[in-house]
Amino acid sequence: MTALPLAQSVELAIRTHCPYCAYQCGMLIGDGTSDAPGSVQGDPYFPVNNGQICIKGWTSTTLLRHPDRITSPLVRMNGELREASWEDALDCTADAMQRIREQHGADANAVFGSGALTNEKAYLLGKFARVALGTANIDYNGRYCMSSAAAAANRAFGLDRGLPFPISDIEQAEVVVLAGSNVAATLPPILQWFERQKRAGGRLAVIDPRRTETAKSADLFLPITPGSDLALANGLLYLAIEENLVDRAFIEKRTSGFDAVRRAVLAYHPAHVERLTGIGEGAMRKLIRWLGTSRSAMILTGRGPEQQVKGVDTVQAFINLALALGLPGKPASGWGCLTGQGNGQGGREHGQKADQLPGYRLIENESDRNAIANVWGILPESLPRKGKSAFEILDAMGPEGGIRSLFLMGSNVAVASPDTSRIEKRLAALEHLTVCDSFLNETTSFAHVVLPVYQWAEEEGTMTNLEGRVIRRRRVARPPLGVRGDIDMLRELAERLGGGDSFAFDSPREVFEEFRRATAGGRADYSGITYERIDADDGVFWPCPDDGHPGTPRPFEEHFHHPDSKARFVAVEHRAAGEEPDDRYPFYFTTGRYKEHYNTGAQTRLVGALTNAKPRPVLQIHPAAAQRHRVSAGRLVTLESRRGRAAFAAEVTPEIRPDTLFAPFHWGGKEAANRLVNPALDPISRMPEFKLTAVRIVSVETEEAR
């Protein structure tokens, strides 16, 4: 472990990383005991956050000895979860899995993972599902997050690396476009790079239905109609062609398929695009001239364009624009995805997605299957094929859908999923549910077994941040008695299921060594990365195919990753959302995050400083809509969609479109925003449409909500 001097109040600190978002801030933790390290400070030596951390990072160690921490396995007996021994709890889970496999087939068992898992655990969970259980049905909550951008990037570039350049390149970009991302709330320490970019004379444009904290700092704000991002991107490309701003030399040398895209976007005249998006021609022309005349420019997409039933095509439209302008591979330029979850990048590369094997290999590709089968010492034909995606797994729970047992690690699906009332019914219909977590939450209320596991600071492992930098978490605290690591737990379950020889790992480092071999030759090749190299270099960028390779901070500088080394344009067309507002449901409803909370709030809602700052979700409503429905600040407003109802205290603000309502999704119960959300899926990424739901106001309380 690396010890560094800190401020005078801390004599010794260990370098590690924050447990929350994909920015993965470097942290220095010390000035406490091995049971409960006290002080948290941003690591000034880590080049991503340079010592800055957000309020979640500052309070992250609060949970390590939280009084609500589960420290004993729980097994449901006579309708109640009761403490049990580890032997009994693991027997209960394994017996249920084995019985269900024998009676209903291997695919009646399903596994659901998380973007919070280390690379080692994500890898081992995928191996557990396919080797120990033999099921095709494994996916993870990252399907709800970055999957549309990943699919578009693979289609365009032949490689999905969220940011194909280091985060520090933002500082050098003359123009940055943020499409559907409020980084001030989701990735707060990233703002330092935008501030540096502005000080250097750069300009920022933000595309969003709300004037967020990020948008308030923009030089150009485009308050777009929800669901019309694809039309805007195509309209901008129309203008780039009209004004002769496209980079024809780049298009000819480094891309294919432009003619089909050019023909498609000729239908996106500015007047037509303005009707679809609400963005005036003047703003569109200003933005495309900024992009087309700058020496360096970036287009960064977030969940706004991605969490739609046309999310893949929407991101593709922004990539088409970037390619036409010659941005990818150019210094301080290109397209990138601002990944959300802590290991959202690594989590989707190494086997816990239904369609993937380690190293970003494809489970339906025969050579990829052969490569992994060789590492695992099994026959290729014994590997399952592609299974159901995340929401499809959850929606198939119960006898009717065919999934009778679910093994769940690190995800609170009862709050995270769209149409949560429907998911609650499906969870209740399971014959068996095992949840591995550190705290009880809305999902564990349906569990038959709850297994208490280590938290982030209690074990080692690697993560891959939003720029493709592989970093290392270090153990800085001793876990409480009664708690076990995920690797130990998976090994013991595999032994009970007859696959123990393949899971004889005693440490994350041992898993990582096999993981390196499994990724060798894959698109996400980690085989040249070691714990020692990560320590020495503040992380290593993949791909890194051998010990002497320096890593790849900018994978598109010289070539793209299709066989012809060219990037591919893909023609895409704007189309309606899964549901649009109408006379019965006249508002667009969209969801997002607070900077004080993370995902479903299963952790952050337990931290006093965070709940004091943001104790409950608030509904943003425009003054015109508020006046029409007699809504005043603080009143409890009940919304209804075609799926259910949710109630929020109102915030009346001009910082949102008059046709749009917004609420965060960190809460469950009656305040669960996802109760309203349409579970319609993108046909390629299988991403649910979190960003666009048609709703109506059904009641307004006469007194302020308490």
Short mmCIF file of C-alpha atoms in Angstrom, two decimals, residues 287-676:
data_model
loop_
_atom_site.label_atom_id
_atom_site.label_comp_id
_atom_site.label_asym_id
_atom_site.label_seq_id
_atom_site.Cartn_x
_atom_site.Cartn_y
_atom_site.Cartn_z
CA LEU A 287 -23.32 26.03 -32.44
CA ILE A 288 -22.34 24.40 -35.72
CA ARG A 289 -20.09 27.35 -36.59
CA TRP A 290 -18.38 27.04 -33.23
CA LEU A 291 -17.82 23.34 -33.82
CA GLY A 292 -16.88 23.63 -37.47
CA THR A 293 -14.36 26.45 -37.18
CA SER A 294 -12.54 25.53 -33.96
CA ARG A 295 -9.14 23.86 -33.86
CA SER A 296 -10.42 21.37 -31.27
CA ALA A 297 -13.92 20.38 -30.17
CA MET A 298 -15.68 17.69 -28.18
CA ILE A 299 -19.23 16.36 -28.18
CA LEU A 300 -19.97 14.58 -24.87
CA THR A 301 -23.24 12.71 -24.36
CA GLY A 302 -24.87 11.70 -21.09
CA ARG A 303 -27.98 9.86 -20.08
CA GLY A 304 -30.31 12.39 -21.75
CA PRO A 305 -29.82 11.17 -25.33
CA GLU A 306 -29.09 7.60 -24.24
CA GLN A 307 -32.04 6.64 -22.01
CA GLN A 308 -34.55 6.60 -24.85
CA VAL A 309 -36.08 3.91 -27.04
CA LYS A 310 -33.98 5.42 -29.81
CA GLY A 311 -30.95 5.96 -27.60
CA VAL A 312 -28.45 4.07 -29.77
CA ASP A 313 -29.50 5.94 -32.89
CA THR A 314 -29.48 9.25 -31.01
CA VAL A 315 -25.91 8.78 -29.84
CA GLN A 316 -25.08 7.60 -33.35
CA ALA A 317 -26.36 10.91 -34.73
CA PHE A 318 -23.99 12.83 -32.46
CA ILE A 319 -21.13 10.52 -33.48
CA ASN A 320 -22.01 11.10 -37.15
CA LEU A 321 -21.74 14.83 -36.50
CA ALA A 322 -18.36 14.43 -34.79
CA LEU A 323 -17.06 12.27 -37.64
CA ALA A 324 -18.28 14.67 -40.32
CA LEU A 325 -16.39 17.47 -38.58
CA GLY A 326 -13.25 15.32 -38.39
CA LEU A 327 -13.08 15.37 -34.60
CA PRO A 328 -12.38 11.76 -33.42
CA GLY A 329 -8.65 11.09 -33.12
CA LYS A 330 -7.78 14.77 -33.38
CA PRO A 331 -5.99 16.36 -30.38
CA ALA A 332 -8.38 17.45 -27.58
CA SER A 333 -11.33 16.51 -29.78
CA GLY A 334 -13.88 13.80 -30.50
CA TRP A 335 -17.03 12.23 -29.18
CA GLY A 336 -17.27 10.69 -25.73
CA CYS A 337 -19.75 9.21 -23.29
CA LEU A 338 -19.80 10.44 -19.69
CA THR A 339 -20.14 7.10 -17.93
CA GLY A 340 -22.23 7.08 -14.75
CA GLN A 341 -21.52 4.19 -12.37
CA GLY A 342 -18.24 3.61 -10.57
CA ASN A 343 -17.21 0.68 -12.76
CA GLY A 344 -19.75 1.18 -15.50
CA GLN A 345 -16.95 0.91 -18.07
CA GLY A 346 -15.19 -2.15 -16.68
CA GLY A 347 -18.50 -3.71 -15.68
CA ARG A 348 -19.64 -3.90 -19.28
CA GLU A 349 -16.37 -5.26 -20.61
CA HIS A 350 -15.81 -8.46 -18.72
CA GLY A 351 -18.76 -10.80 -18.77
CA GLN A 352 -21.65 -9.64 -16.62
CA LYS A 353 -23.64 -8.53 -19.66
CA ALA A 354 -25.91 -10.99 -21.44
CA ASP A 355 -24.08 -10.67 -24.75
CA GLN A 356 -20.47 -10.44 -23.61
CA LEU A 357 -17.51 -12.46 -22.40
CA PRO A 358 -14.34 -11.09 -20.75
CA GLY A 359 -12.22 -8.69 -22.79
CA TYR A 360 -15.31 -7.27 -24.49
CA ARG A 361 -15.66 -10.46 -26.48
CA LEU A 362 -19.06 -11.40 -27.88
CA ILE A 363 -20.77 -14.50 -26.58
CA GLU A 364 -22.20 -15.38 -29.99
CA ASN A 365 -18.80 -15.16 -31.73
CA GLU A 366 -17.25 -18.62 -32.09
CA SER A 367 -13.61 -17.53 -31.84
CA ASP A 368 -14.45 -15.47 -28.73
CA ARG A 369 -16.19 -18.47 -27.17
CA ASN A 370 -13.21 -20.69 -27.93
CA ALA A 371 -10.77 -18.21 -26.38
CA ILE A 372 -12.65 -18.01 -23.07
CA ALA A 373 -13.45 -21.71 -22.94
CA ASN A 374 -9.70 -22.39 -23.25
CA VAL A 375 -8.92 -20.13 -20.27
CA TRP A 376 -11.73 -21.64 -18.20
CA GLY A 377 -10.85 -25.22 -19.12
CA ILE A 378 -14.29 -26.08 -20.51
CA LEU A 379 -15.72 -27.08 -23.87
CA PRO A 380 -16.89 -24.10 -25.96
CA GLU A 381 -20.23 -25.77 -26.59
CA SER A 382 -20.89 -25.85 -22.85
CA LEU A 383 -20.96 -22.05 -22.71
CA PRO A 384 -24.51 -20.68 -22.77
CA ARG A 385 -25.56 -18.36 -25.58
CA LYS A 386 -26.85 -14.81 -25.29
CA GLY A 387 -29.44 -14.38 -22.53
CA LYS A 388 -32.00 -11.79 -21.54
CA SER A 389 -31.08 -8.16 -20.88
CA ALA A 390 -31.48 -6.52 -17.45
CA PHE A 391 -35.09 -5.39 -17.60
CA GLU A 392 -36.10 -8.50 -19.54
CA ILE A 393 -34.65 -10.69 -16.77
CA LEU A 394 -36.64 -8.81 -14.14
CA ASP A 395 -39.80 -8.79 -16.21
CA ALA A 396 -39.54 -12.57 -16.69
CA MET A 397 -39.36 -13.35 -12.97
CA GLY A 398 -41.98 -15.79 -11.74
CA PRO A 399 -43.52 -18.96 -13.19
CA GLU A 400 -45.05 -17.22 -16.21
CA GLY A 401 -41.79 -15.65 -17.33
CA GLY A 402 -39.72 -18.72 -16.56
CA ILE A 403 -37.10 -17.19 -14.24
CA ARG A 404 -37.70 -18.68 -10.82
CA SER A 405 -34.50 -17.77 -8.97
CA LEU A 406 -32.48 -14.55 -8.99
CA PHE A 407 -29.01 -14.04 -7.54
CA LEU A 408 -28.43 -10.30 -7.17
CA MET A 409 -25.22 -8.44 -6.32
CA GLY A 410 -25.01 -4.73 -5.59
CA SER A 411 -28.19 -3.40 -7.19
CA ASN A 412 -31.44 -2.15 -5.69
CA VAL A 413 -33.63 -3.15 -8.63
CA ALA A 414 -36.91 -2.41 -6.82
CA VAL A 415 -36.07 1.31 -7.08
CA ALA A 416 -33.71 1.41 -10.08
CA SER A 417 -36.02 -0.24 -12.60
CA PRO A 418 -38.70 1.36 -14.76
CA ASP A 419 -42.34 0.62 -13.91
CA THR A 420 -41.27 -0.35 -10.39
CA SER A 421 -44.74 -1.49 -9.32
CA ARG A 422 -44.54 -4.16 -12.01
CA ILE A 423 -41.04 -5.19 -10.87
CA GLU A 424 -42.22 -5.47 -7.26
CA LYS A 425 -44.87 -7.96 -8.39
CA ARG A 426 -42.27 -9.93 -10.33
CA LEU A 427 -39.91 -10.02 -7.33
CA ALA A 428 -42.72 -11.31 -5.15
CA ALA A 429 -43.36 -14.10 -7.68
CA LEU A 430 -39.83 -15.57 -7.43
CA GLU A 431 -39.35 -18.94 -5.82
CA HIS A 432 -35.99 -17.75 -4.55
CA LEU A 433 -34.15 -14.42 -4.33
CA THR A 434 -30.67 -14.00 -2.87
CA VAL A 435 -29.37 -10.47 -2.42
CA CYS A 436 -25.72 -9.70 -1.63
CA ASP A 437 -25.46 -6.28 0.00
CA SER A 438 -24.30 -4.36 3.05
CA PHE A 439 -27.66 -2.84 3.97
CA LEU A 440 -31.31 -3.72 3.78
CA ASN A 441 -33.16 -1.86 1.05
CA GLU A 442 -36.35 -1.98 -0.97
CA THR A 443 -35.18 -5.08 -2.86
CA THR A 444 -34.11 -7.08 0.19
CA SER A 445 -37.70 -6.87 1.46
CA PHE A 446 -38.47 -9.55 -1.16
CA ALA A 447 -35.37 -11.67 -0.47
CA HIS A 448 -35.28 -15.22 0.79
CA VAL A 449 -31.58 -14.89 1.65
CA VAL A 450 -29.49 -11.77 2.29
CA LEU A 451 -25.71 -12.21 2.32
CA PRO A 452 -23.72 -9.43 4.06
CA VAL A 453 -20.64 -8.54 2.03
CA TYR A 454 -17.59 -6.30 2.24
CA GLN A 455 -17.82 -2.64 1.35
CA TRP A 456 -15.48 -0.79 -1.01
CA ALA A 457 -12.86 0.09 1.62
CA GLU A 458 -12.63 -3.44 3.01
CA GLU A 459 -11.11 -5.24 0.03
CA GLU A 460 -8.80 -4.73 -2.92
CA GLY A 461 -9.58 -4.78 -6.59
CA THR A 462 -9.46 -2.80 -9.81
CA MET A 463 -11.96 -0.40 -11.36
CA THR A 464 -12.02 1.24 -14.79
CA ASN A 465 -13.01 4.87 -14.73
CA LEU A 466 -14.85 6.88 -17.38
CA GLU A 467 -11.66 7.52 -19.41
CA GLY A 468 -10.67 3.85 -19.59
CA ARG A 469 -8.03 4.22 -16.87
CA VAL A 470 -7.69 1.02 -14.83
CA ILE A 471 -7.12 1.97 -11.18
CA ARG A 472 -6.81 0.10 -7.90
CA ARG A 473 -8.90 0.22 -4.80
CA ARG A 474 -6.98 -0.61 -1.66
CA ARG A 475 -8.08 -2.07 1.62
CA VAL A 476 -8.14 0.68 4.23
CA ALA A 477 -10.52 -0.79 6.85
CA ARG A 478 -11.07 -4.12 8.53
CA PRO A 479 -14.55 -5.52 7.79
CA PRO A 480 -16.83 -6.17 10.75
CA LEU A 481 -17.12 -9.69 12.09
CA GLY A 482 -19.66 -11.81 10.27
CA VAL A 483 -19.19 -10.18 6.86
CA ARG A 484 -17.58 -11.93 3.88
CA GLY A 485 -16.13 -10.92 0.53
CA ASP A 486 -17.94 -11.55 -2.74
CA ILE A 487 -15.06 -13.66 -4.06
CA ASP A 488 -15.19 -15.98 -1.04
CA MET A 489 -18.96 -16.20 -1.27
CA LEU A 490 -18.94 -17.05 -5.01
CA ARG A 491 -16.26 -19.70 -4.42
CA GLU A 492 -18.33 -21.39 -1.72
CA LEU A 493 -21.50 -21.31 -3.78
CA ALA A 494 -19.65 -22.74 -6.78
CA GLU A 495 -18.35 -25.59 -4.62
CA ARG A 496 -21.90 -26.44 -3.58
CA LEU A 497 -22.99 -26.39 -7.22
CA GLY A 498 -20.21 -28.72 -8.35
CA GLY A 499 -17.88 -26.18 -9.95
CA GLY A 500 -15.47 -25.50 -7.13
CA ASP A 501 -12.22 -26.30 -8.98
CA SER A 502 -12.79 -23.38 -11.34
CA PHE A 503 -13.30 -20.94 -8.48
CA ALA A 504 -10.41 -21.73 -6.15
CA PHE A 505 -9.43 -18.09 -5.63
CA ASP A 506 -8.43 -16.74 -2.24
CA SER A 507 -7.83 -13.10 -3.17
CA PRO A 508 -8.72 -10.45 -5.75
CA ARG A 509 -5.14 -10.53 -7.01
CA GLU A 510 -5.50 -14.22 -7.89
CA VAL A 511 -8.70 -13.48 -9.79
CA PHE A 512 -6.97 -10.61 -11.59
CA GLU A 513 -4.20 -12.89 -12.86
CA GLU A 514 -6.74 -15.20 -14.52
CA PHE A 515 -8.72 -12.18 -15.66
CA ARG A 516 -5.63 -10.82 -17.44
CA ARG A 517 -5.28 -14.08 -19.36
CA ALA A 518 -8.97 -14.10 -20.20
CA THR A 519 -8.84 -10.60 -21.71
CA ALA A 520 -5.69 -11.24 -23.76
CA GLY A 521 -6.42 -10.64 -27.42
CA GLY A 522 -9.85 -9.13 -26.75
CA ARG A 523 -10.93 -5.62 -27.64
CA ALA A 524 -10.61 -4.66 -23.96
CA ASP A 525 -7.21 -6.23 -23.45
CA TYR A 526 -5.92 -5.88 -19.87
CA SER A 527 -3.26 -8.58 -20.13
CA GLY A 528 -0.35 -6.13 -19.78
CA ILE A 529 -1.79 -4.45 -16.69
CA THR A 530 -0.62 -5.43 -13.21
CA TYR A 531 -1.33 -4.09 -9.75
CA GLU A 532 2.27 -2.86 -9.64
CA ARG A 533 1.94 -0.92 -12.90
CA ILE A 534 -1.29 0.66 -11.71
CA ASP A 535 0.44 1.80 -8.52
CA ALA A 536 3.45 3.17 -10.37
CA ASP A 537 1.56 5.03 -13.10
CA ASP A 538 -1.63 6.25 -11.37
CA GLY A 539 -3.57 3.80 -13.48
CA VAL A 540 -3.12 2.25 -16.93
CA PHE A 541 -5.33 2.90 -19.95
CA TRP A 542 -6.62 -0.13 -21.82
CA PRO A 543 -6.02 -1.69 -24.27
CA CYS A 544 -2.65 -2.75 -22.87
CA PRO A 545 -1.74 -6.07 -24.52
CA ASP A 546 1.65 -6.82 -22.92
CA ASP A 547 3.92 -5.93 -20.04
CA GLY A 548 5.97 -3.52 -22.15
CA HIS A 549 2.99 -1.70 -23.64
CA PRO A 550 2.47 1.85 -22.28
CA GLY A 551 -1.32 1.67 -22.34
CA THR A 552 -3.60 3.55 -24.73
CA PRO A 553 -4.91 6.92 -23.54
CA ARG A 554 -6.15 7.84 -27.07
CA PRO A 555 -7.16 4.71 -29.00
CA PHE A 556 -8.36 6.53 -32.16
CA GLU A 557 -5.30 8.66 -32.92
CA GLU A 558 -4.02 6.45 -35.74
CA HIS A 559 -6.84 4.07 -36.56
CA PHE A 560 -10.32 2.94 -35.63
CA HIS A 561 -11.04 -0.64 -34.64
CA HIS A 562 -12.98 -2.07 -37.55
CA PRO A 563 -11.07 -4.45 -39.86
CA ASP A 564 -10.49 -1.66 -42.42
CA SER A 565 -9.33 0.73 -39.64
CA LYS A 566 -12.06 3.19 -40.63
CA ALA A 567 -14.90 4.63 -38.56
CA ARG A 568 -18.40 3.99 -39.88
CA PHE A 569 -21.15 6.49 -40.42
CA VAL A 570 -24.62 5.03 -39.82
CA ALA A 571 -27.70 6.79 -41.19
CA VAL A 572 -30.35 7.27 -38.49
CA GLU A 573 -33.78 8.90 -38.48
CA HIS A 574 -35.73 10.72 -35.79
CA ARG A 575 -38.82 8.85 -34.62
CA ALA A 576 -41.40 9.13 -31.88
CA ALA A 577 -40.68 8.10 -28.31
CA GLY A 578 -42.21 5.02 -26.71
CA GLU A 579 -45.01 7.32 -25.63
CA GLU A 580 -45.55 11.01 -26.30
CA PRO A 581 -47.62 13.52 -24.31
CA ASP A 582 -51.25 13.79 -25.39
CA ASP A 583 -54.53 15.27 -24.14
CA ARG A 584 -54.75 12.76 -21.27
CA TYR A 585 -51.09 12.87 -20.24
CA PRO A 586 -49.90 16.32 -21.37
CA PHE A 587 -46.46 16.61 -19.72
CA TYR A 588 -43.05 15.17 -20.49
CA PHE A 589 -41.61 13.66 -17.30
CA THR A 590 -37.87 13.17 -17.02
CA THR A 591 -35.62 11.94 -14.22
CA GLY A 592 -32.07 12.58 -13.01
CA ARG A 593 -29.82 12.92 -9.99
CA TYR A 594 -28.94 15.16 -7.08
CA LYS A 595 -25.26 15.65 -6.31
CA GLU A 596 -25.92 14.58 -2.71
CA HIS A 597 -27.32 11.16 -3.64
CA TYR A 598 -26.25 8.25 -5.77
CA ASN A 599 -28.40 5.95 -7.89
CA THR A 600 -31.23 4.51 -5.76
CA GLY A 601 -29.93 6.13 -2.58
CA ALA A 602 -29.57 2.75 -0.88
CA GLN A 603 -26.31 4.04 0.61
CA THR A 604 -26.55 7.81 0.53
CA ARG A 605 -29.99 7.94 2.16
CA LEU A 606 -28.27 6.44 5.23
CA VAL A 607 -25.77 9.30 5.56
CA GLY A 608 -27.01 12.11 7.76
CA ALA A 609 -25.12 14.91 6.04
CA LEU A 610 -26.55 13.89 2.68
CA THR A 611 -30.14 13.39 3.81
CA ASN A 612 -30.05 16.69 5.68
CA ALA A 613 -28.97 18.41 2.49
CA LYS A 614 -31.53 16.64 0.31
CA PRO A 615 -34.10 14.89 2.53
CA ARG A 616 -36.64 14.13 -0.19
CA PRO A 617 -37.21 14.42 -3.94
CA VAL A 618 -38.60 17.67 -5.31
CA LEU A 619 -40.61 18.10 -8.49
CA GLN A 620 -39.49 20.89 -10.80
CA ILE A 621 -42.38 22.62 -12.56
CA HIS A 622 -42.42 25.77 -14.69
CA PRO A 623 -44.41 28.79 -13.35
CA ALA A 624 -46.82 28.69 -16.32
CA ALA A 625 -47.66 25.03 -15.68
CA ALA A 626 -47.81 25.64 -11.93
CA GLN A 627 -50.29 28.48 -12.35
CA ARG A 628 -52.47 26.40 -14.64
CA HIS A 629 -52.64 23.58 -12.09
CA ARG A 630 -52.66 25.81 -8.98
CA VAL A 631 -49.34 24.46 -7.76
CA SER A 632 -47.31 26.59 -5.37
CA ALA A 633 -43.90 25.95 -3.86
CA GLY A 634 -43.84 23.15 -1.30
CA ARG A 635 -47.24 21.70 -2.21
CA LEU A 636 -47.44 17.91 -2.59
CA VAL A 637 -48.13 17.11 -6.22
CA THR A 638 -49.21 13.64 -7.33
CA LEU A 639 -48.27 12.61 -10.86
CA GLU A 640 -49.77 9.75 -12.79
CA SER A 641 -48.56 7.89 -15.85
CA ARG A 642 -50.07 4.88 -17.58
CA ARG A 643 -48.21 2.70 -15.05
CA GLY A 644 -48.66 4.29 -11.66
CA ARG A 645 -48.47 7.29 -9.37
CA ALA A 646 -45.78 9.12 -7.42
CA ALA A 647 -45.95 12.20 -5.19
CA PHE A 648 -43.40 15.00 -4.80
CA ALA A 649 -43.11 18.35 -3.08
CA ALA A 650 -43.13 21.08 -5.74
CA GLU A 651 -40.42 23.52 -6.71
CA VAL A 652 -41.73 26.20 -9.05
CA THR A 653 -38.89 27.35 -11.28
CA PRO A 654 -38.38 28.95 -14.69
CA GLU A 655 -35.32 26.71 -15.18
CA ILE A 656 -37.38 23.98 -16.88
CA ARG A 657 -39.47 23.91 -20.03
CA PRO A 658 -43.20 24.63 -19.52
CA ASP A 659 -44.10 21.23 -21.03
CA THR A 660 -41.67 19.25 -18.86
CA LEU A 661 -41.56 18.00 -15.25
CA PHE A 662 -38.47 16.67 -13.50
CA ALA A 663 -37.84 14.62 -10.35
CA PRO A 664 -34.80 12.64 -9.10
CA PHE A 665 -34.98 8.85 -8.92
CA HIS A 666 -33.09 8.20 -5.64
CA TRP A 667 -36.16 7.29 -3.56
CA GLY A 668 -38.57 4.37 -3.34
CA GLY A 669 -42.10 4.07 -2.02
CA LYS A 670 -44.63 6.74 -2.94
CA GLU A 671 -41.78 9.05 -3.99
CA ALA A 672 -40.34 6.62 -6.52
CA ALA A 673 -39.99 8.48 -9.81
CA ASN A 674 -39.45 5.20 -11.64
CA ARG A 675 -42.99 4.08 -10.81
CA LEU A 676 -44.02 6.39 -13.62
#
